[in-house]
Tab-separated table of C-alpha atoms in Angstrom:
chain	number	residue	atom	x	y	z
A	1	UNK	CA	102.877	85.826	62.721
A	2	UNK	CA	100.669	85.271	59.676
A	3	UNK	CA	102.287	84.188	56.427
A	4	UNK	CA	101.038	85.297	53.007
A	5	UNK	CA	99.801	82.858	50.361
A	6	UNK	CA	97.949	83.202	47.068
A	7	UNK	CA	94.320	82.218	47.531
A	8	UNK	CA	92.545	79.283	45.938
A	9	UNK	CA	94.620	76.433	47.309
A	10	UNK	CA	92.293	74.887	49.869
A	11	UNK	CA	88.848	73.433	50.314
A	12	UNK	CA	86.236	72.353	47.801
A	13	UNK	CA	85.651	73.922	44.406
A	14	UNK	CA	82.068	74.874	45.217
A	15	UNK	CA	80.531	76.627	48.197
A	16	UNK	CA	77.597	75.107	50.059
A	17	UNK	CA	74.123	76.333	49.180
A	18	UNK	CA	72.883	76.977	52.714
A	19	UNK	CA	69.209	76.961	53.646
A	20	UNK	CA	69.630	80.439	55.172
A	21	UNK	CA	72.009	82.555	53.104
A	22	UNK	CA	73.238	85.823	54.627
A	23	UNK	CA	74.681	87.285	51.421
A	24	UNK	CA	78.299	88.149	50.618
A	25	UNK	CA	80.531	91.042	51.596
A	26	UNK	CA	80.497	93.361	48.566
A	27	UNK	CA	83.270	95.651	47.309
A	28	UNK	CA	83.198	99.434	47.451
A	29	UNK	CA	81.936	101.178	44.321
A	30	UNK	CA	81.588	104.702	42.917
A	31	UNK	CA	78.387	106.553	42.038
A	32	UNK	CA	79.975	107.339	38.667
A	33	UNK	CA	82.864	105.645	36.890
A	34	UNK	CA	86.227	107.346	37.332
A	35	UNK	CA	89.234	105.771	35.629
A	36	UNK	CA	91.629	108.004	37.564
A	37	UNK	CA	90.943	106.165	40.822
A	38	UNK	CA	92.127	102.733	41.894
A	39	UNK	CA	92.231	101.045	45.273
A	40	UNK	CA	94.051	98.466	47.331
A	41	UNK	CA	91.610	96.369	49.356
A	42	UNK	CA	92.428	94.693	52.692
A	43	UNK	CA	89.592	92.737	54.289
A	44	UNK	CA	89.684	91.092	57.712
A	45	UNK	CA	87.284	88.392	58.909
A	46	UNK	CA	87.339	88.444	62.704
A	47	UNK	CA	85.774	85.693	64.840
A	48	UNK	CA	85.932	87.716	68.072
A	49	UNK	CA	82.093	87.553	68.389
A	50	UNK	CA	82.485	83.780	68.833
A	51	UNK	CA	84.006	84.408	72.269
A	52	UNK	CA	81.700	82.562	74.725
A	53	UNK	CA	80.034	84.567	77.479
A	54	UNK	CA	77.974	83.567	80.503
A	55	UNK	CA	74.245	84.244	80.238
A	56	UNK	CA	72.544	84.371	83.618
A	57	UNK	CA	69.245	82.467	83.931
A	58	UNK	CA	67.822	82.040	87.428
A	59	UNK	CA	65.524	79.200	86.373
A	60	UNK	CA	68.527	76.898	85.730
A	61	UNK	CA	70.285	75.016	88.541
A	62	UNK	CA	73.647	76.343	87.341
A	63	UNK	CA	72.295	79.894	87.317
A	64	UNK	CA	72.825	80.335	83.592
A	65	UNK	CA	74.581	78.958	80.543
A	66	UNK	CA	77.348	79.785	78.076
A	67	UNK	CA	76.452	81.542	74.846
A	68	UNK	CA	78.370	82.802	71.849
A	69	UNK	CA	77.610	84.676	68.670
A	70	UNK	CA	77.653	83.366	65.127
A	71	UNK	CA	78.215	86.749	63.455
A	72	UNK	CA	81.744	87.821	62.649
A	73	UNK	CA	83.347	91.242	62.553
A	74	UNK	CA	84.407	92.532	59.134
A	75	UNK	CA	86.906	95.304	58.512
A	76	UNK	CA	87.025	96.243	54.821
A	77	UNK	CA	89.873	98.722	54.074
A	78	UNK	CA	90.368	100.595	50.786
A	79	UNK	CA	93.384	102.753	50.091
A	80	UNK	CA	92.139	105.007	47.292
A	81	UNK	CA	94.824	106.230	44.891
A	82	UNK	CA	94.543	109.006	42.296
A	83	UNK	CA	96.275	108.575	38.927
A	84	UNK	CA	95.173	111.973	37.558
A	85	UNK	CA	96.977	115.322	37.637
A	86	UNK	CA	94.272	116.970	39.767
A	87	UNK	CA	92.331	116.082	42.898
A	88	UNK	CA	89.293	113.855	42.407
A	89	UNK	CA	86.101	114.335	44.441
A	90	UNK	CA	83.736	111.394	44.122
A	91	UNK	CA	80.752	109.832	45.854
A	92	UNK	CA	81.604	106.356	47.078
A	93	UNK	CA	78.975	103.726	47.830
A	94	UNK	CA	79.531	100.868	50.253
A	95	UNK	CA	77.032	98.000	49.723
A	96	UNK	CA	75.846	95.495	52.309
A	97	UNK	CA	73.001	93.038	52.857
A	98	UNK	CA	70.442	93.663	55.600
A	99	UNK	CA	66.774	93.996	56.324
A	100	UNK	CA	65.524	97.325	57.614
A	101	UNK	CA	64.613	95.758	60.949
A	102	UNK	CA	68.184	94.486	61.396
A	103	UNK	CA	70.003	97.673	60.452
A	104	UNK	CA	70.724	98.346	64.111
A	105	UNK	CA	72.972	95.263	64.002
A	106	UNK	CA	74.303	95.185	60.452
A	107	UNK	CA	74.669	98.845	59.454
A	108	UNK	CA	78.376	99.466	58.660
A	109	UNK	CA	80.386	102.392	59.939
A	110	UNK	CA	82.523	104.229	57.399
A	111	UNK	CA	85.664	106.139	58.360
A	112	UNK	CA	87.970	108.286	56.230
A	113	UNK	CA	91.563	108.242	57.469
A	114	UNK	CA	90.211	107.172	60.860
A	115	UNK	CA	87.479	109.818	61.158
A	116	UNK	CA	83.862	108.672	60.973
A	117	UNK	CA	82.229	109.905	57.785
A	118	UNK	CA	78.798	111.412	57.364
A	119	UNK	CA	76.786	109.033	55.227
A	120	UNK	CA	73.467	108.751	53.428
A	121	UNK	CA	71.577	105.455	53.326
A	122	UNK	CA	70.047	104.049	50.144
A	123	UNK	CA	68.097	100.805	50.116
A	124	UNK	CA	67.392	98.502	47.211
A	125	UNK	CA	64.308	96.403	46.631
A	126	UNK	CA	63.646	92.949	48.086
A	127	UNK	CA	66.471	90.684	46.904
A	128	UNK	CA	64.347	87.536	46.576
A	129	UNK	CA	61.032	86.376	45.185
A	130	UNK	CA	58.033	84.223	46.089
A	131	UNK	CA	57.128	80.558	45.855
A	132	UNK	CA	54.070	78.393	46.415
A	133	UNK	CA	53.155	76.847	49.720
A	134	UNK	CA	53.244	73.051	49.892
A	135	UNK	CA	49.688	72.798	51.165
A	136	UNK	CA	48.442	75.244	48.559
A	137	UNK	CA	50.049	73.219	45.795
A	138	UNK	CA	48.253	70.069	46.942
A	139	UNK	CA	44.882	71.658	47.555
A	140	UNK	CA	44.696	73.953	44.564
A	141	UNK	CA	46.988	72.250	42.079
A	142	UNK	CA	49.119	75.379	41.872
A	143	UNK	CA	52.785	74.370	42.178
A	144	UNK	CA	53.962	77.902	41.384
A	145	UNK	CA	51.883	80.106	43.657
A	146	UNK	CA	53.306	83.023	45.627
A	147	UNK	CA	52.419	82.390	49.269
A	148	UNK	CA	55.927	82.112	50.721
A	149	UNK	CA	59.048	84.256	50.577
A	150	UNK	CA	61.836	82.823	48.442
A	151	UNK	CA	65.077	84.432	49.618
A	152	UNK	CA	68.282	84.715	47.607
A	153	UNK	CA	70.133	81.419	47.965
A	154	UNK	CA	73.614	82.194	46.639
A	155	UNK	CA	75.935	84.949	45.516
A	156	UNK	CA	74.795	84.278	41.939
A	157	UNK	CA	71.329	85.506	42.924
A	158	UNK	CA	72.906	88.792	43.988
A	159	UNK	CA	74.889	88.864	40.756
A	160	UNK	CA	71.605	88.669	38.854
A	161	UNK	CA	70.392	91.701	40.838
A	162	UNK	CA	73.471	93.874	40.455
A	163	UNK	CA	75.147	93.006	37.165
A	164	UNK	CA	73.351	95.449	34.846
A	165	UNK	CA	73.271	98.377	37.309
A	166	UNK	CA	69.495	98.928	37.299
A	167	UNK	CA	69.024	97.722	40.875
A	168	UNK	CA	71.423	100.367	42.201
A	169	UNK	CA	70.023	103.017	39.827
A	170	UNK	CA	66.525	102.411	41.205
A	171	UNK	CA	67.804	102.708	44.776
A	172	UNK	CA	69.427	106.064	43.998
A	173	UNK	CA	66.398	107.415	42.112
A	174	UNK	CA	63.323	109.033	43.610
A	175	UNK	CA	60.697	106.690	44.997
A	176	UNK	CA	57.162	106.271	43.615
A	177	UNK	CA	54.579	109.052	44.035
A	178	UNK	CA	50.987	108.005	44.810
A	179	UNK	CA	49.775	111.359	46.078
A	180	UNK	CA	47.546	111.794	43.023
A	181	UNK	CA	45.477	108.672	43.692
A	182	UNK	CA	42.200	109.476	45.518
A	183	UNK	CA	40.987	107.180	48.295
A	184	UNK	CA	38.146	106.970	50.773
A	185	UNK	CA	39.254	106.242	54.332
A	186	UNK	CA	37.199	104.692	57.113
A	187	UNK	CA	38.878	105.276	60.465
A	188	UNK	CA	37.746	103.247	63.488
A	189	UNK	CA	38.528	104.394	67.041
A	190	UNK	CA	37.474	103.744	70.645
A	191	UNK	CA	36.151	100.178	70.281
A	192	UNK	CA	34.243	98.858	73.281
A	193	UNK	CA	32.468	95.712	74.392
A	194	UNK	CA	32.034	93.298	77.310
A	195	UNK	CA	34.886	91.232	78.673
A	196	UNK	CA	35.256	87.651	77.481
A	197	UNK	CA	33.296	84.964	79.345
A	198	UNK	CA	31.921	81.500	78.665
A	199	UNK	CA	29.062	82.863	76.575
A	200	UNK	CA	31.333	85.147	74.552
A	201	UNK	CA	34.840	83.624	74.663
A	202	UNK	CA	36.347	86.075	72.172
A	203	UNK	CA	34.236	89.214	71.627
A	204	UNK	CA	34.729	90.515	68.098
A	205	UNK	CA	33.880	93.622	66.133
A	206	UNK	CA	32.837	92.907	62.549
A	207	UNK	CA	32.659	95.482	59.770
A	208	UNK	CA	30.682	94.221	56.753
A	209	UNK	CA	29.889	95.950	53.458
A	210	UNK	CA	29.013	95.471	49.817
A	211	UNK	CA	31.408	96.191	46.939
A	212	UNK	CA	32.212	95.443	43.331
A	213	UNK	CA	35.529	93.541	43.496
A	214	UNK	CA	36.335	94.536	39.902
A	215	UNK	CA	35.994	98.242	40.703
A	216	UNK	CA	37.151	98.448	44.341
A	217	UNK	CA	40.371	97.582	46.192
A	218	UNK	CA	40.290	97.445	49.998
A	219	UNK	CA	43.446	97.927	52.085
A	220	UNK	CA	43.122	97.538	55.849
A	221	UNK	CA	45.113	98.006	59.034
A	222	UNK	CA	44.329	96.550	62.458
A	223	UNK	CA	41.926	93.852	61.301
A	224	UNK	CA	42.818	90.192	61.813
A	225	UNK	CA	39.783	88.330	60.441
A	226	UNK	CA	38.278	88.512	57.022
A	227	UNK	CA	35.625	86.962	54.819
A	228	UNK	CA	35.602	87.554	51.067
A	229	UNK	CA	32.844	86.782	48.567
A	230	UNK	CA	33.634	88.229	45.113
A	231	UNK	CA	30.657	86.525	43.498
A	232	UNK	CA	28.217	87.821	46.083
A	233	UNK	CA	29.863	91.227	46.239
A	234	UNK	CA	30.377	91.281	50.005
A	235	UNK	CA	33.311	91.517	52.397
A	236	UNK	CA	33.764	91.366	56.152
A	237	UNK	CA	36.724	92.553	58.236
A	238	UNK	CA	36.994	92.018	61.989
A	239	UNK	CA	39.189	92.439	65.058
A	240	UNK	CA	39.236	90.877	68.513
A	241	UNK	CA	38.281	92.990	71.500
A	242	UNK	CA	39.802	90.415	73.840
A	243	UNK	CA	43.186	90.457	72.104
A	244	UNK	CA	43.181	94.227	71.973
A	245	UNK	CA	42.430	94.459	75.704
A	246	UNK	CA	45.095	91.847	76.477
A	247	UNK	CA	47.934	93.249	74.362
A	248	UNK	CA	47.031	96.924	74.296
A	249	UNK	CA	46.979	96.972	70.499
A	250	UNK	CA	47.039	100.564	69.316
A	251	UNK	CA	44.270	102.315	67.495
A	252	UNK	CA	42.993	103.439	65.117
A	253	UNK	CA	41.972	100.776	62.629
A	254	UNK	CA	41.670	101.659	58.951
A	255	UNK	CA	39.939	100.676	55.749
A	256	UNK	CA	41.460	102.453	52.748
A	257	UNK	CA	39.227	102.216	49.672
A	258	UNK	CA	40.533	102.694	46.126
A	259	UNK	CA	38.071	102.984	43.261
A	260	UNK	CA	34.353	102.868	43.934
A	261	UNK	CA	33.366	103.336	47.564
A	262	UNK	CA	31.881	100.430	49.514
A	263	UNK	CA	28.146	100.387	50.251
A	264	UNK	CA	25.788	99.360	53.070
A	265	UNK	CA	28.438	99.232	55.805
A	266	UNK	CA	27.341	97.651	59.087
A	267	UNK	CA	29.261	97.347	62.362
A	268	UNK	CA	28.389	94.882	65.104
A	269	UNK	CA	29.680	92.729	67.907
A	270	UNK	CA	29.875	88.933	67.885
A	271	UNK	CA	30.681	86.302	70.513
A	272	UNK	CA	33.769	85.058	68.708
A	273	UNK	CA	35.936	85.771	65.719
A	274	UNK	CA	34.521	83.136	63.424
A	275	UNK	CA	33.226	84.275	60.069
A	276	UNK	CA	30.353	81.812	59.928
A	277	UNK	CA	26.942	83.307	59.243
A	278	UNK	CA	25.473	81.631	62.340
A	279	UNK	CA	27.985	83.213	64.768
A	280	UNK	CA	25.914	84.780	67.546
A	281	UNK	CA	25.701	88.588	67.755
A	282	UNK	CA	26.871	90.225	70.972
A	283	UNK	CA	25.148	93.276	72.430
A	284	UNK	CA	27.025	96.180	74.011
A	285	UNK	CA	29.775	96.351	71.364
A	286	UNK	CA	30.675	99.250	69.136
A	287	UNK	CA	33.345	101.479	67.628
A	288	UNK	CA	33.466	105.077	66.410
A	289	UNK	CA	33.578	105.289	62.597
A	290	UNK	CA	34.895	108.324	60.700
A	291	UNK	CA	34.719	108.522	56.900
A	292	UNK	CA	36.760	111.040	54.916
A	293	UNK	CA	38.324	111.621	51.499
A	294	UNK	CA	42.084	111.641	51.105
A	295	UNK	CA	44.859	110.556	48.759
A	296	UNK	CA	46.757	107.276	48.847
A	297	UNK	CA	50.071	108.784	49.958
A	298	UNK	CA	48.535	110.592	52.934
A	299	UNK	CA	46.528	107.543	53.988
A	300	UNK	CA	49.461	105.127	53.712
A	301	UNK	CA	51.794	107.479	55.572
A	302	UNK	CA	49.339	107.629	58.474
A	303	UNK	CA	49.167	103.848	58.651
A	304	UNK	CA	52.902	103.329	58.174
A	305	UNK	CA	53.799	105.925	60.822
A	306	UNK	CA	51.652	104.102	63.368
A	307	UNK	CA	53.389	100.795	62.652
A	308	UNK	CA	56.824	102.466	62.519
A	309	UNK	CA	56.388	103.783	66.060
A	310	UNK	CA	55.552	100.287	67.269
A	311	UNK	CA	58.517	98.586	65.573
A	312	UNK	CA	61.131	101.317	66.139
A	313	UNK	CA	60.175	102.871	69.491
A	314	UNK	CA	63.664	104.218	70.241
A	315	UNK	CA	64.343	107.920	69.825
A	316	UNK	CA	67.072	107.554	67.173
A	317	UNK	CA	66.560	104.336	65.210
A	318	UNK	CA	69.139	103.218	62.653
A	319	UNK	CA	66.634	103.781	59.842
A	320	UNK	CA	64.392	106.828	59.510
A	321	UNK	CA	60.705	106.858	58.682
A	322	UNK	CA	61.096	108.170	55.130
A	323	UNK	CA	63.380	105.266	54.211
A	324	UNK	CA	60.988	102.768	55.777
A	325	UNK	CA	57.956	104.356	54.125
A	326	UNK	CA	59.525	104.265	50.666
A	327	UNK	CA	60.480	100.590	51.120
A	328	UNK	CA	56.918	99.788	52.216
A	329	UNK	CA	55.372	101.687	49.311
A	330	UNK	CA	57.628	100.034	46.720
A	331	UNK	CA	56.908	96.619	48.228
A	332	UNK	CA	53.147	97.263	48.201
A	333	UNK	CA	53.230	98.342	44.563
A	334	UNK	CA	55.451	95.406	43.557
A	335	UNK	CA	53.793	92.561	45.472
A	336	UNK	CA	50.602	93.772	47.176
A	337	UNK	CA	47.036	94.236	45.920
A	338	UNK	CA	48.099	97.328	43.944
A	339	UNK	CA	50.641	95.370	41.889
A	340	UNK	CA	50.105	94.427	38.255
A	341	UNK	CA	51.056	90.909	39.375
A	342	UNK	CA	49.974	90.661	43.045
A	343	UNK	CA	51.218	87.802	45.206
A	344	UNK	CA	48.966	85.380	47.039
A	345	UNK	CA	50.796	86.251	50.269
A	346	UNK	CA	49.276	89.750	50.421
A	347	UNK	CA	45.976	89.131	48.652
A	348	UNK	CA	43.882	89.989	51.752
A	349	UNK	CA	45.046	93.608	51.665
A	350	UNK	CA	46.219	93.692	55.301
A	351	UNK	CA	48.817	96.442	55.396
A	352	UNK	CA	50.552	95.138	58.532
A	353	UNK	CA	51.536	92.031	56.567
A	354	UNK	CA	52.920	94.182	53.751
A	355	UNK	CA	54.821	96.407	56.187
A	356	UNK	CA	56.193	93.394	58.071
A	357	UNK	CA	57.374	91.912	54.800
A	358	UNK	CA	58.853	95.133	53.474
A	359	UNK	CA	60.840	95.840	56.620
A	360	UNK	CA	61.911	92.243	57.309
A	361	UNK	CA	63.119	90.960	53.935
A	362	UNK	CA	66.765	91.095	52.913
A	363	UNK	CA	67.864	93.721	50.436
A	364	UNK	CA	71.105	95.307	49.260
A	365	UNK	CA	71.698	98.698	50.869
A	366	UNK	CA	74.394	101.310	50.314
A	367	UNK	CA	76.085	103.887	52.505
A	368	UNK	CA	77.182	106.909	50.466
A	369	UNK	CA	79.751	109.548	51.322
A	370	UNK	CA	81.858	112.069	49.397
A	371	UNK	CA	85.623	111.591	49.230
A	372	UNK	CA	88.351	113.829	47.848
A	373	UNK	CA	91.451	111.918	46.738
A	374	UNK	CA	94.494	114.203	46.249
A	375	UNK	CA	96.937	113.800	43.381
A	376	UNK	CA	99.686	112.746	45.762
A	377	UNK	CA	99.169	110.292	48.575
A	378	UNK	CA	96.003	108.362	49.188
A	379	UNK	CA	92.844	108.250	51.267
A	380	UNK	CA	91.919	105.235	53.364
A	381	UNK	CA	88.245	104.393	53.612
A	382	UNK	CA	87.355	101.698	56.142
A	383	UNK	CA	84.038	99.914	56.538
A	384	UNK	CA	83.498	98.049	59.815
A	385	UNK	CA	80.424	95.914	60.416
A	386	UNK	CA	78.971	92.739	61.807
A	387	UNK	CA	78.304	90.001	59.257
A	388	UNK	CA	75.820	87.205	59.785
A	389	UNK	CA	76.730	83.633	58.911
A	390	UNK	CA	74.867	81.392	56.493
A	391	UNK	CA	73.623	78.091	57.917
A	392	UNK	CA	71.277	75.127	57.603
A	393	UNK	CA	68.240	74.884	59.855
A	394	UNK	CA	68.594	72.459	62.749
A	395	UNK	CA	65.386	70.656	61.763
A	396	UNK	CA	67.077	69.346	58.599
A	397	UNK	CA	70.310	67.357	58.753
A	398	UNK	CA	72.250	67.712	55.509
A	399	UNK	CA	75.615	67.084	57.149
A	400	UNK	CA	76.159	70.778	57.912
A	401	UNK	CA	75.021	70.952	61.521
A	402	UNK	CA	77.085	73.563	63.319
A	403	UNK	CA	78.654	74.821	60.075
A	404	UNK	CA	78.495	78.544	59.253
A	405	UNK	CA	79.463	80.154	55.975
A	406	UNK	CA	80.929	83.598	55.246
A	407	UNK	CA	81.732	84.830	51.754
A	408	UNK	CA	82.795	87.831	49.722
A	409	UNK	CA	82.820	88.952	46.105
A	410	UNK	CA	85.780	90.692	44.544
A	411	UNK	CA	84.180	92.916	41.900
A	412	UNK	CA	80.418	92.319	41.733
A	413	UNK	CA	78.473	95.570	41.405
A	414	UNK	CA	81.598	97.734	41.509
A	415	UNK	CA	83.094	100.144	38.978
A	416	UNK	CA	86.165	100.729	41.169
A	417	UNK	CA	89.299	98.852	40.100
A	418	UNK	CA	91.139	97.181	42.966
A	419	UNK	CA	94.745	96.607	41.897
A	420	UNK	CA	95.330	94.352	44.904
A	421	UNK	CA	93.034	92.496	47.286
A	422	UNK	CA	94.092	90.632	50.401
A	423	UNK	CA	92.122	88.819	53.089
A	424	UNK	CA	93.110	88.152	56.693
A	425	UNK	CA	91.492	85.613	59.009
A	426	UNK	CA	91.413	86.322	62.760
A	427	UNK	CA	90.238	82.908	63.922
A	428	UNK	CA	90.873	83.594	67.640
A	429	UNK	CA	91.335	79.842	68.147
A	430	UNK	CA	87.570	79.262	67.979
A	431	UNK	CA	87.117	77.615	64.571
A	432	UNK	CA	88.124	74.773	62.327
A	433	UNK	CA	87.786	75.228	58.571
A	434	UNK	CA	85.401	72.825	56.849
A	435	UNK	CA	85.430	74.195	53.294
A	436	UNK	CA	87.026	77.241	51.650
A	437	UNK	CA	88.671	78.607	48.544
A	438	UNK	CA	90.703	81.372	50.245
A	439	UNK	CA	93.761	79.247	50.958
A	440	UNK	CA	93.950	79.874	54.704
A	441	UNK	CA	95.928	77.219	56.612
A	442	UNK	CA	95.522	77.597	60.365
A	443	UNK	CA	97.932	74.782	61.243
A	444	UNK	CA	100.653	76.326	59.109
A	445	UNK	CA	99.868	79.835	60.347
A	446	UNK	CA	98.711	81.094	56.935
A	447	UNK	CA	96.104	83.678	57.901
A	448	UNK	CA	96.646	86.329	55.216
A	449	UNK	CA	96.166	85.537	51.530
A	450	UNK	CA	96.167	87.438	48.253
A	451	UNK	CA	92.888	87.310	46.338
A	452	UNK	CA	92.841	86.629	42.611
A	453	UNK	CA	90.769	89.327	40.830
A	454	UNK	CA	89.779	86.675	38.275
A	455	UNK	CA	88.025	84.720	41.053
A	456	UNK	CA	84.640	86.423	41.544
A	457	UNK	CA	83.670	84.684	44.793
A	458	UNK	CA	85.481	83.519	47.918
A	459	UNK	CA	83.874	81.440	50.654
A	460	UNK	CA	84.826	80.209	54.108
A	461	UNK	CA	82.802	77.543	55.938
A	462	UNK	CA	83.677	76.751	59.542
A	463	UNK	CA	82.486	75.064	62.698
A	464	UNK	CA	83.388	75.755	66.296
A	465	UNK	CA	86.416	73.881	67.607
A	466	UNK	CA	85.695	71.316	70.280
A	467	UNK	CA	86.548	72.491	73.772
A	468	UNK	CA	86.104	76.212	73.134
A	469	UNK	CA	82.870	76.397	75.156
A	470	UNK	CA	83.476	76.050	78.938
A	471	UNK	CA	81.718	73.122	80.586
A	472	UNK	CA	81.179	74.700	83.991
A	473	UNK	CA	79.928	78.067	85.260
A	474	UNK	CA	82.470	80.843	85.739
A	475	UNK	CA	84.008	81.122	89.158
A	476	UNK	CA	82.384	83.733	91.360
A	477	UNK	CA	84.394	86.862	91.896
A	478	UNK	CA	85.544	87.292	95.440
């Protein structure tokens, strides 16, 4: 049986800054402050996903190998209590860290008194920033730059996002509207050309045109080669017929033009995807080109819907198109060619890169539901979810190989007062504790601790216990 201890008695004073930080478990909050409501919080960190399982692999002599997860299960209970003389109906918001592409794994489930609640999903902006690439810094003398993603590295980074409330307010507000921005769209369909051979190892379609870079912005989808000459006022975009035939890449391809239209467009085939002027032309290549006027919202929705169907092919994905489209649009306006401060990472205007970034980066999300708390008794809201561990990459040995970190914050981003908070560790016999400030003591059987509300951050860093992965295949069932 677990014994109860006040937290803060074990481990180091400071948590590790991991190379890959998964973000903390956040506390429940309210859409609007309500002093009549308080809560008692009980959070459980469950290492059941660390149970090893046999993965069959016919190419191995043993027929497979043992695997285990590094996520944990989190159960975050809140007993909501009403101090007022009348019932209180409020909108509660449960925050969590995830990318849109990983929502299928990390989307919590909320229940009210054991019954699953209907929820609405709100997503915040990218939780990190950008940094220069090492090679770029050397070649261009630009140590700042903005070629690479720079993810949040610690709970303090999330505190900087959430402390003043604007991050959540933006997530709850309406998204940007670009329907009033006119664009010219070039839509390319039905590309054709000869199969690759020695003379034409990688048949390519090139689209070239003239433009004034100061007056025209070009966004594209489907193209994977480009040549840019601002001084000469020319641009080329291209795509590989061979790769399209091999992978079945979908059509159509798009050029979305903002500002002045491009001029003198030419389309032709070439023997390879190089952008050199002396690359040999290739006969028998072509593509159907349609030009039409539209607005930016309509054009971007068409592109985003095509990519959405590729990334989320299932009938009922965890995240709907409207949520994904808004995240993409906000990301494009914040970091893409349409930003007041565009990043180097998206300077070529390729919308697939922007979409991939928007839907893959970590962000704080919220599940919202309405709760009525009566004057007598309480309501129990429970969030259950998988939580990824923080870790160091295997290519760098900083003494943390095999160590995973899991952390929580007691009040960050919340206007709900928790009069008590307790944490329980279900270690399942799989872990040894490396560093912590909870006060768990597995040898002494202390697996439930009280959390100090004055301590903003609790962390637990563990590694797998030796001998908890079997060394031989499972016995065949008879």
